[in-house]
mmCIF file of C-alpha atoms in Angstrom:
data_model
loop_
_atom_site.group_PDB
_atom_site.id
_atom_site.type_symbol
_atom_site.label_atom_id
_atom_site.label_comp_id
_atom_site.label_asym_id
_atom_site.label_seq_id
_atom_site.Cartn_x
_atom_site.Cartn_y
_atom_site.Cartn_z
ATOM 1 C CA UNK A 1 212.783 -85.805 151.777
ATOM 2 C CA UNK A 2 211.122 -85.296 155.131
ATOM 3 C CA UNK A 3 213.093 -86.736 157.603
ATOM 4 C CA UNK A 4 211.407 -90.034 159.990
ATOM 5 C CA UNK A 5 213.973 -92.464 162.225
ATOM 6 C CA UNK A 6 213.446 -95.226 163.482
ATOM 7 C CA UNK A 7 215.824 -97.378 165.792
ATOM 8 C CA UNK A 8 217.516 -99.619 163.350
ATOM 9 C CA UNK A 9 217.528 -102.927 165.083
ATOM 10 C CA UNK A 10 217.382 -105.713 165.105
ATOM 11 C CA UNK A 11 215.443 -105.963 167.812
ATOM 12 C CA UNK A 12 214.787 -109.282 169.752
ATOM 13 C CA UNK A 13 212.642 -110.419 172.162
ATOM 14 C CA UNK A 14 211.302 -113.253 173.807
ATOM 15 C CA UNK A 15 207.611 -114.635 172.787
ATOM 16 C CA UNK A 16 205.169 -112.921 175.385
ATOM 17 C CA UNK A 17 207.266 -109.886 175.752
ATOM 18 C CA UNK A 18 206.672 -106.205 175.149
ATOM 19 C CA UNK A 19 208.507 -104.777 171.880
ATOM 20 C CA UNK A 20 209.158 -101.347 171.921
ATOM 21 C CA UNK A 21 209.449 -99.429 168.462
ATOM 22 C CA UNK A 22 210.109 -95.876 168.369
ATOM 23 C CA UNK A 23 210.019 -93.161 165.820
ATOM 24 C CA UNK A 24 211.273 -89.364 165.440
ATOM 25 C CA UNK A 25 209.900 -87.099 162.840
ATOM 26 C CA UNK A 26 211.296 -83.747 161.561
ATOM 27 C CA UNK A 27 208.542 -81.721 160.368
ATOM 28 C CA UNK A 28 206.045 -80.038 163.132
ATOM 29 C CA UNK A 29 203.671 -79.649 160.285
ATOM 30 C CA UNK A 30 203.133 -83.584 160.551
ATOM 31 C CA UNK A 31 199.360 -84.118 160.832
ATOM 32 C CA UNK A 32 198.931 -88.302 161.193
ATOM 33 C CA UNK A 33 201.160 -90.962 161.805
ATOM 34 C CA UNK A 34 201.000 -94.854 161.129
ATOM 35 C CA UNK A 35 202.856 -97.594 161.872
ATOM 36 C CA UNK A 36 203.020 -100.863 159.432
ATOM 37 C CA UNK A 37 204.367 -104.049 159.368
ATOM 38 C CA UNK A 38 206.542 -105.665 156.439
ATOM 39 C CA UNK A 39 207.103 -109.063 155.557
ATOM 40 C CA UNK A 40 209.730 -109.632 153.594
ATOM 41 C CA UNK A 41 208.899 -109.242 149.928
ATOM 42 C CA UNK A 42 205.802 -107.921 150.657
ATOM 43 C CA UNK A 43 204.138 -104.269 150.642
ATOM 44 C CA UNK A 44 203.147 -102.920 153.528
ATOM 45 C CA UNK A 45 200.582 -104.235 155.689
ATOM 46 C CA UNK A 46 198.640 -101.520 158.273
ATOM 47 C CA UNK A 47 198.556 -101.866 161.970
ATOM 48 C CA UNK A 48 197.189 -98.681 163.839
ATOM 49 C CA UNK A 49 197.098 -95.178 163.094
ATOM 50 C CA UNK A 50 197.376 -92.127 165.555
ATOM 51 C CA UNK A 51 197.023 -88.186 165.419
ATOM 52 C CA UNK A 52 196.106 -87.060 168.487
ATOM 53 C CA UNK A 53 198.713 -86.665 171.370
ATOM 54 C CA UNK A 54 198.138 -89.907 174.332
ATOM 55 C CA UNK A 55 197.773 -93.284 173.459
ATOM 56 C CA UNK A 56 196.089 -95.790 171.483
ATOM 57 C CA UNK A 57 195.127 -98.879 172.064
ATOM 58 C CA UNK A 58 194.325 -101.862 169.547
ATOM 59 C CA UNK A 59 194.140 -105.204 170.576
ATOM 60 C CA UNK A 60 197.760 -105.886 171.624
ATOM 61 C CA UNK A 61 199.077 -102.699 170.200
ATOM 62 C CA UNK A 62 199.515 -99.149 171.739
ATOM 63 C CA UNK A 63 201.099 -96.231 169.845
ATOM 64 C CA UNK A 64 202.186 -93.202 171.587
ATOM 65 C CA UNK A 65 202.446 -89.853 170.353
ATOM 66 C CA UNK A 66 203.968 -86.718 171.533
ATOM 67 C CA UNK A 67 203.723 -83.700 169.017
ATOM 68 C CA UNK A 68 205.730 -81.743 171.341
ATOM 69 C CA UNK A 69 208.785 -84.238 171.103
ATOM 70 C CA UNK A 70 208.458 -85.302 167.611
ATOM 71 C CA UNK A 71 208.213 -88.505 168.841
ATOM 72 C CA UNK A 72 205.611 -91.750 168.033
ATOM 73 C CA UNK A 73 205.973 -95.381 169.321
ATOM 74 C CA UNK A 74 204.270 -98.735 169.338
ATOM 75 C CA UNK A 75 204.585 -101.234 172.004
ATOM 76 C CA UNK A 76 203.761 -104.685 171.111
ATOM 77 C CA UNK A 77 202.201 -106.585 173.937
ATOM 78 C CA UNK A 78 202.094 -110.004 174.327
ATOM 79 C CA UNK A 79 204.526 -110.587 171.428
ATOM 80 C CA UNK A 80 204.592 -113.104 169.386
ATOM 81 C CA UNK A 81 206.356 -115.097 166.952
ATOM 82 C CA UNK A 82 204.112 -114.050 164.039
ATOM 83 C CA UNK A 83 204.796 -110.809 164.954
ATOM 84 C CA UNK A 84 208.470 -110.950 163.506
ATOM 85 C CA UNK A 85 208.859 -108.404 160.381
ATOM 86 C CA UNK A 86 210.485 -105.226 160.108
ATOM 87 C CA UNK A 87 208.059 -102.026 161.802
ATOM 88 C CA UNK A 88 208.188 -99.044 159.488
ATOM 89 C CA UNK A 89 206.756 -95.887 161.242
ATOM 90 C CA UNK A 90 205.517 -93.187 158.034
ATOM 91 C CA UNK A 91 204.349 -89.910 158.854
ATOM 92 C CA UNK A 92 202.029 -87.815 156.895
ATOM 93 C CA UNK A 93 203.250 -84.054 156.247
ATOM 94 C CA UNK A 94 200.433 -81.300 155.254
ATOM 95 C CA UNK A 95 197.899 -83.899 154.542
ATOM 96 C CA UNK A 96 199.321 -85.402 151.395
ATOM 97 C CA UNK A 97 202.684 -86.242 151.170
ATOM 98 C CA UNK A 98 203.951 -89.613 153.723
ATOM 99 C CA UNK A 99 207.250 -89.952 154.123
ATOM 100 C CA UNK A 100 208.622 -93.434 156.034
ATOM 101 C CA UNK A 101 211.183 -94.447 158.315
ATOM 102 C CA UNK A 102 214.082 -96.614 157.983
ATOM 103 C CA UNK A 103 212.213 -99.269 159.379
ATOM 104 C CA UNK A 104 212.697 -101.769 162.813
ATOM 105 C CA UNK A 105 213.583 -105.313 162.501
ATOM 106 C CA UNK A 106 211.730 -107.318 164.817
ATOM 107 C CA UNK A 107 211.949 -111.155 166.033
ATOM 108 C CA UNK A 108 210.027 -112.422 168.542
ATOM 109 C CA UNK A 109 211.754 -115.627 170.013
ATOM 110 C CA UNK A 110 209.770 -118.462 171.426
ATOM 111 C CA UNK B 1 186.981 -101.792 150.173
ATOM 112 C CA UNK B 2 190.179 -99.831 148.986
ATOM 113 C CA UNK B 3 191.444 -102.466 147.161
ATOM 114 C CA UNK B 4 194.617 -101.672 144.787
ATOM 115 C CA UNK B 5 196.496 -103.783 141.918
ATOM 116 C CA UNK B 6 199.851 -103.918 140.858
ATOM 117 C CA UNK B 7 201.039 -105.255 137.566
ATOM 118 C CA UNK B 8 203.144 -107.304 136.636
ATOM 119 C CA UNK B 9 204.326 -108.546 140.530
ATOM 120 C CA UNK B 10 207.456 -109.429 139.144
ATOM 121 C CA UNK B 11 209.394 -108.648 135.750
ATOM 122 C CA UNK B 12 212.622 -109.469 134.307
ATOM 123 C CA UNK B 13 214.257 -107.468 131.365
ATOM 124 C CA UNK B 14 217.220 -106.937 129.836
ATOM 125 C CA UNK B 15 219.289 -103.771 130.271
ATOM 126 C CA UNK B 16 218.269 -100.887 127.910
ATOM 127 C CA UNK B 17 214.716 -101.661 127.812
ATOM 128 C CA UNK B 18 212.026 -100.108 129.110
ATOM 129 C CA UNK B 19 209.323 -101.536 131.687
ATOM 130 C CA UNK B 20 205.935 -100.551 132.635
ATOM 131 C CA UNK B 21 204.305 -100.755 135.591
ATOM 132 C CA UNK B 22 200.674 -100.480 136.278
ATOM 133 C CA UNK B 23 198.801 -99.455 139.169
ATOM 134 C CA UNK B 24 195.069 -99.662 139.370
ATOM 135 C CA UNK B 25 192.365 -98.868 141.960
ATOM 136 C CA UNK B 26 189.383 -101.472 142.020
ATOM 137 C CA UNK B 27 186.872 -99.888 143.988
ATOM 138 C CA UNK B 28 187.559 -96.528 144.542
ATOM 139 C CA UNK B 29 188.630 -93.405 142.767
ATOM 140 C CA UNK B 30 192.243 -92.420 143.511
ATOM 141 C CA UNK B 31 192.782 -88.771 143.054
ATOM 142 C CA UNK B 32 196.337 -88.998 144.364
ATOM 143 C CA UNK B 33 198.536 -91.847 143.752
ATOM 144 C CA UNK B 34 202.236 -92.322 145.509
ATOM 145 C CA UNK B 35 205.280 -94.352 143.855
ATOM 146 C CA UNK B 36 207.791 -95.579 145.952
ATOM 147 C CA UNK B 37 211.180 -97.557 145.605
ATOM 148 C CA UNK B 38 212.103 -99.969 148.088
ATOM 149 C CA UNK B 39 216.014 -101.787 148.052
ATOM 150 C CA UNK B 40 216.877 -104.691 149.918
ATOM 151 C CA UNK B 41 216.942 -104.405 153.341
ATOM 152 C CA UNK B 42 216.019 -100.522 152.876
ATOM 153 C CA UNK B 43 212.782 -98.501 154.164
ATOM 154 C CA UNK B 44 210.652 -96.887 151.052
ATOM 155 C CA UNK B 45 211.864 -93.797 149.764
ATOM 156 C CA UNK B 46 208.805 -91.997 147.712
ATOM 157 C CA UNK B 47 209.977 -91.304 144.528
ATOM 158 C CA UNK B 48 207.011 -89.434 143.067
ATOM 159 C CA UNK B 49 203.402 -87.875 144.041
ATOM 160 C CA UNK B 50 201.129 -88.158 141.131
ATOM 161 C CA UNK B 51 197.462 -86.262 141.551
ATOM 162 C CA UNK B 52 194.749 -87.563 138.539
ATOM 163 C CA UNK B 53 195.141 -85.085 135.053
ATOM 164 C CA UNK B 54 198.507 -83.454 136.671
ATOM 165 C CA UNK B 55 201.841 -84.346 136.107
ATOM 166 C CA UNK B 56 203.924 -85.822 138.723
ATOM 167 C CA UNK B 57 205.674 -84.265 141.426
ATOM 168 C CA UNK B 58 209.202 -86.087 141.823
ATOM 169 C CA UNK B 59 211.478 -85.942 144.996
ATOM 170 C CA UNK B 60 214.916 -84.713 145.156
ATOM 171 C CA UNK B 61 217.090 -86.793 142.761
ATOM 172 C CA UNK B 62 214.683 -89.218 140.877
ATOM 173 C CA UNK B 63 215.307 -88.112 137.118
ATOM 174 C CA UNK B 64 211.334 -87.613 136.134
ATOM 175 C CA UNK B 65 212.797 -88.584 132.420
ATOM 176 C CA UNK B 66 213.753 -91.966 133.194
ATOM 177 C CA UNK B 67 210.925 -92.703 135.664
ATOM 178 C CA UNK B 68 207.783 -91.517 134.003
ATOM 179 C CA UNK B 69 204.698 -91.268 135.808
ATOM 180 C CA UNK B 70 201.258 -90.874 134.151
ATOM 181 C CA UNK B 71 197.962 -90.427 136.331
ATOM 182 C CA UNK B 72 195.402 -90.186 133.590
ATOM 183 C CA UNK B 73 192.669 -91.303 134.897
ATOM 184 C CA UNK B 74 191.087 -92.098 138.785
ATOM 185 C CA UNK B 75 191.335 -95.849 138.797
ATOM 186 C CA UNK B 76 195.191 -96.185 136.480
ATOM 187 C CA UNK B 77 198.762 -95.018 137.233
ATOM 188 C CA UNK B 78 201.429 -95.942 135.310
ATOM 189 C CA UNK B 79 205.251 -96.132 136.328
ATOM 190 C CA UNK B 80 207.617 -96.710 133.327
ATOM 191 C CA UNK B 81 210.979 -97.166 133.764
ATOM 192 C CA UNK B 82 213.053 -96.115 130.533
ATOM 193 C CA UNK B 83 216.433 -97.556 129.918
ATOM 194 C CA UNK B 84 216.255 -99.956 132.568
ATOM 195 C CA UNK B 85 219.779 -100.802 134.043
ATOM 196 C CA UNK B 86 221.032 -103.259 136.762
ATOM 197 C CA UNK B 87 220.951 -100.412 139.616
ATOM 198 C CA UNK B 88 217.192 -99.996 138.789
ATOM 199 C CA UNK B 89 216.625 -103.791 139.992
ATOM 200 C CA UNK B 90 214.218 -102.827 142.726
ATOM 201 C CA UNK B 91 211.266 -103.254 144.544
ATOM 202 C CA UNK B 92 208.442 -100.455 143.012
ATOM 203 C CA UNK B 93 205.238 -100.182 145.520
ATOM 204 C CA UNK B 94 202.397 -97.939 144.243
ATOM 205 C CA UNK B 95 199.866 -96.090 146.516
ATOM 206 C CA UNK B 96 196.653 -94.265 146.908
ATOM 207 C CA UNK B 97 194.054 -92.024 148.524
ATOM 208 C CA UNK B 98 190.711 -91.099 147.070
ATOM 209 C CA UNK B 99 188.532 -88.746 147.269
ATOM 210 C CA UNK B 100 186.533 -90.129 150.339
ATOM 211 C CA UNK B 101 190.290 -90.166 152.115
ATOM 212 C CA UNK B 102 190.641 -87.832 154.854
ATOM 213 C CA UNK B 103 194.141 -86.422 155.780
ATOM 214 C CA UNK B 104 194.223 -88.852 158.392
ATOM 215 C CA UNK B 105 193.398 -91.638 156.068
ATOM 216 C CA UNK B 106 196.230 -94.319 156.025
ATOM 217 C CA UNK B 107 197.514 -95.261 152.333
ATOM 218 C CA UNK B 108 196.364 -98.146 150.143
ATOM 219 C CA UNK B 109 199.135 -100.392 148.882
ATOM 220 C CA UNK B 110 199.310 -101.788 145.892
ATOM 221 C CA UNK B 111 201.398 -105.550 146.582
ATOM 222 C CA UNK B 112 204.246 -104.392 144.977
ATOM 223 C CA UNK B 113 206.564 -105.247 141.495
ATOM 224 C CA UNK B 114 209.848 -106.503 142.150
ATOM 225 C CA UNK B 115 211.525 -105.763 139.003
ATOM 226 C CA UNK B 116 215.211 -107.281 137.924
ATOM 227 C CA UNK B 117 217.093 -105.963 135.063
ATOM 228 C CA UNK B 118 219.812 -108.077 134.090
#
């Protein structure tokens, strides 16, 4: 398996905060990168996707990626308490194979 | 659009048995179709990579006899565990791309099969 980490958690913050998520990926090959949420007992749900070094911006969502550093994040602005689930970061290596991280746990306090 | 099924969402069987698991895609054709295994608490680890008329590609230690994978057409996987036993009791997500997917395309999830074997 490819490796992708992710900073355990649990991560809390208060409601109207800015969560920080990060992810580090092994492979240089990596092409795209995407960040989902999870609700407990449920699959995966899409939030943004990125493949381009900078940022990108999505409503109250900005991932960050750095090809040089291996590194993608999301920041959650504005958070809120709907926003609580665990983050996984998955990364896609040579177009066709995605491989995901150990997943954040997130609760947003109010 | 993109829409993908799971079947059964949740099954119970009895150890020794086997247990099939279907994956369809509604409204698109899914040349390449992803299986993966998600335990309590756990991120999903991709157990197999299955492309339409191929067989499956497994990862590094999941036994492709016990978890067989057939992609035999562009709208059905199946997953069947064989000799389902308590340490199989998991939580089996399918996935797909199709042919319109580029290799930036994120994956469509099927919701999932949590699957007990008592």
């Amino acid at each position: 398996q490819k490796e992708v980490e992710q900073n355990s958690g649990p991560l809390s913050v208060p409601e109207g905060a800015i969560a920080s998520l990060n992810c580090t990926y092994s492979d240089r090959g990596s092409q795209s990168f995407f960040w989902y949420r999870q609700y407990s007992g449920k699959s995966p749900e899409l939030i943004m996707f990125i493949y381009s070094n900078g940022d990108k911006e999505d409503g109250r969502f900005t991932a960050q990626l750095n090809k040089a550093s291996q590194y993608v994040s999301l920041l959650i602005r504005d958070s809120q308490p709907s926003d609580s689930a665990t983050y996984l970061c998955a990364v896609n290596f040579y177009g066709n194979q995605f491989y995901f991280g150990t997943g954040t746990s997130l609760t947003v306090i109010p | 659009g993109a829409v993908v099924s799971q079947h059964p969402s949740r099954v119970i069987c009895k150890s020794g048995t086997s247990v099939k698991i279907e994956c369809r895609s509604l409204d698109f054709q899914a040349t390449t179709m992803f299986w993966y295994r998600q335990f309590p608490k756990q991120s999903l680890m991709l157990m197999a990579t299955s492309n339409e008329g191929s067989k499956a590609t497994y990862e590094q230690g999941v036994e492709k006899d016990k978890f067989l994978i057939n992609h035999a057409s562009l709208t059905l996987s199946t997953l069947t565990v064989t000799s389902a036993h308590p340490e199989d009791s998991s939580f089996y997500i399918c996935s797909a791309r199709g042919r319109r997917d580029s290799y930036n395309s994120p994956l469509h999830f099927g919701n999932g099969t949590r699957l007990t074997v008592t």
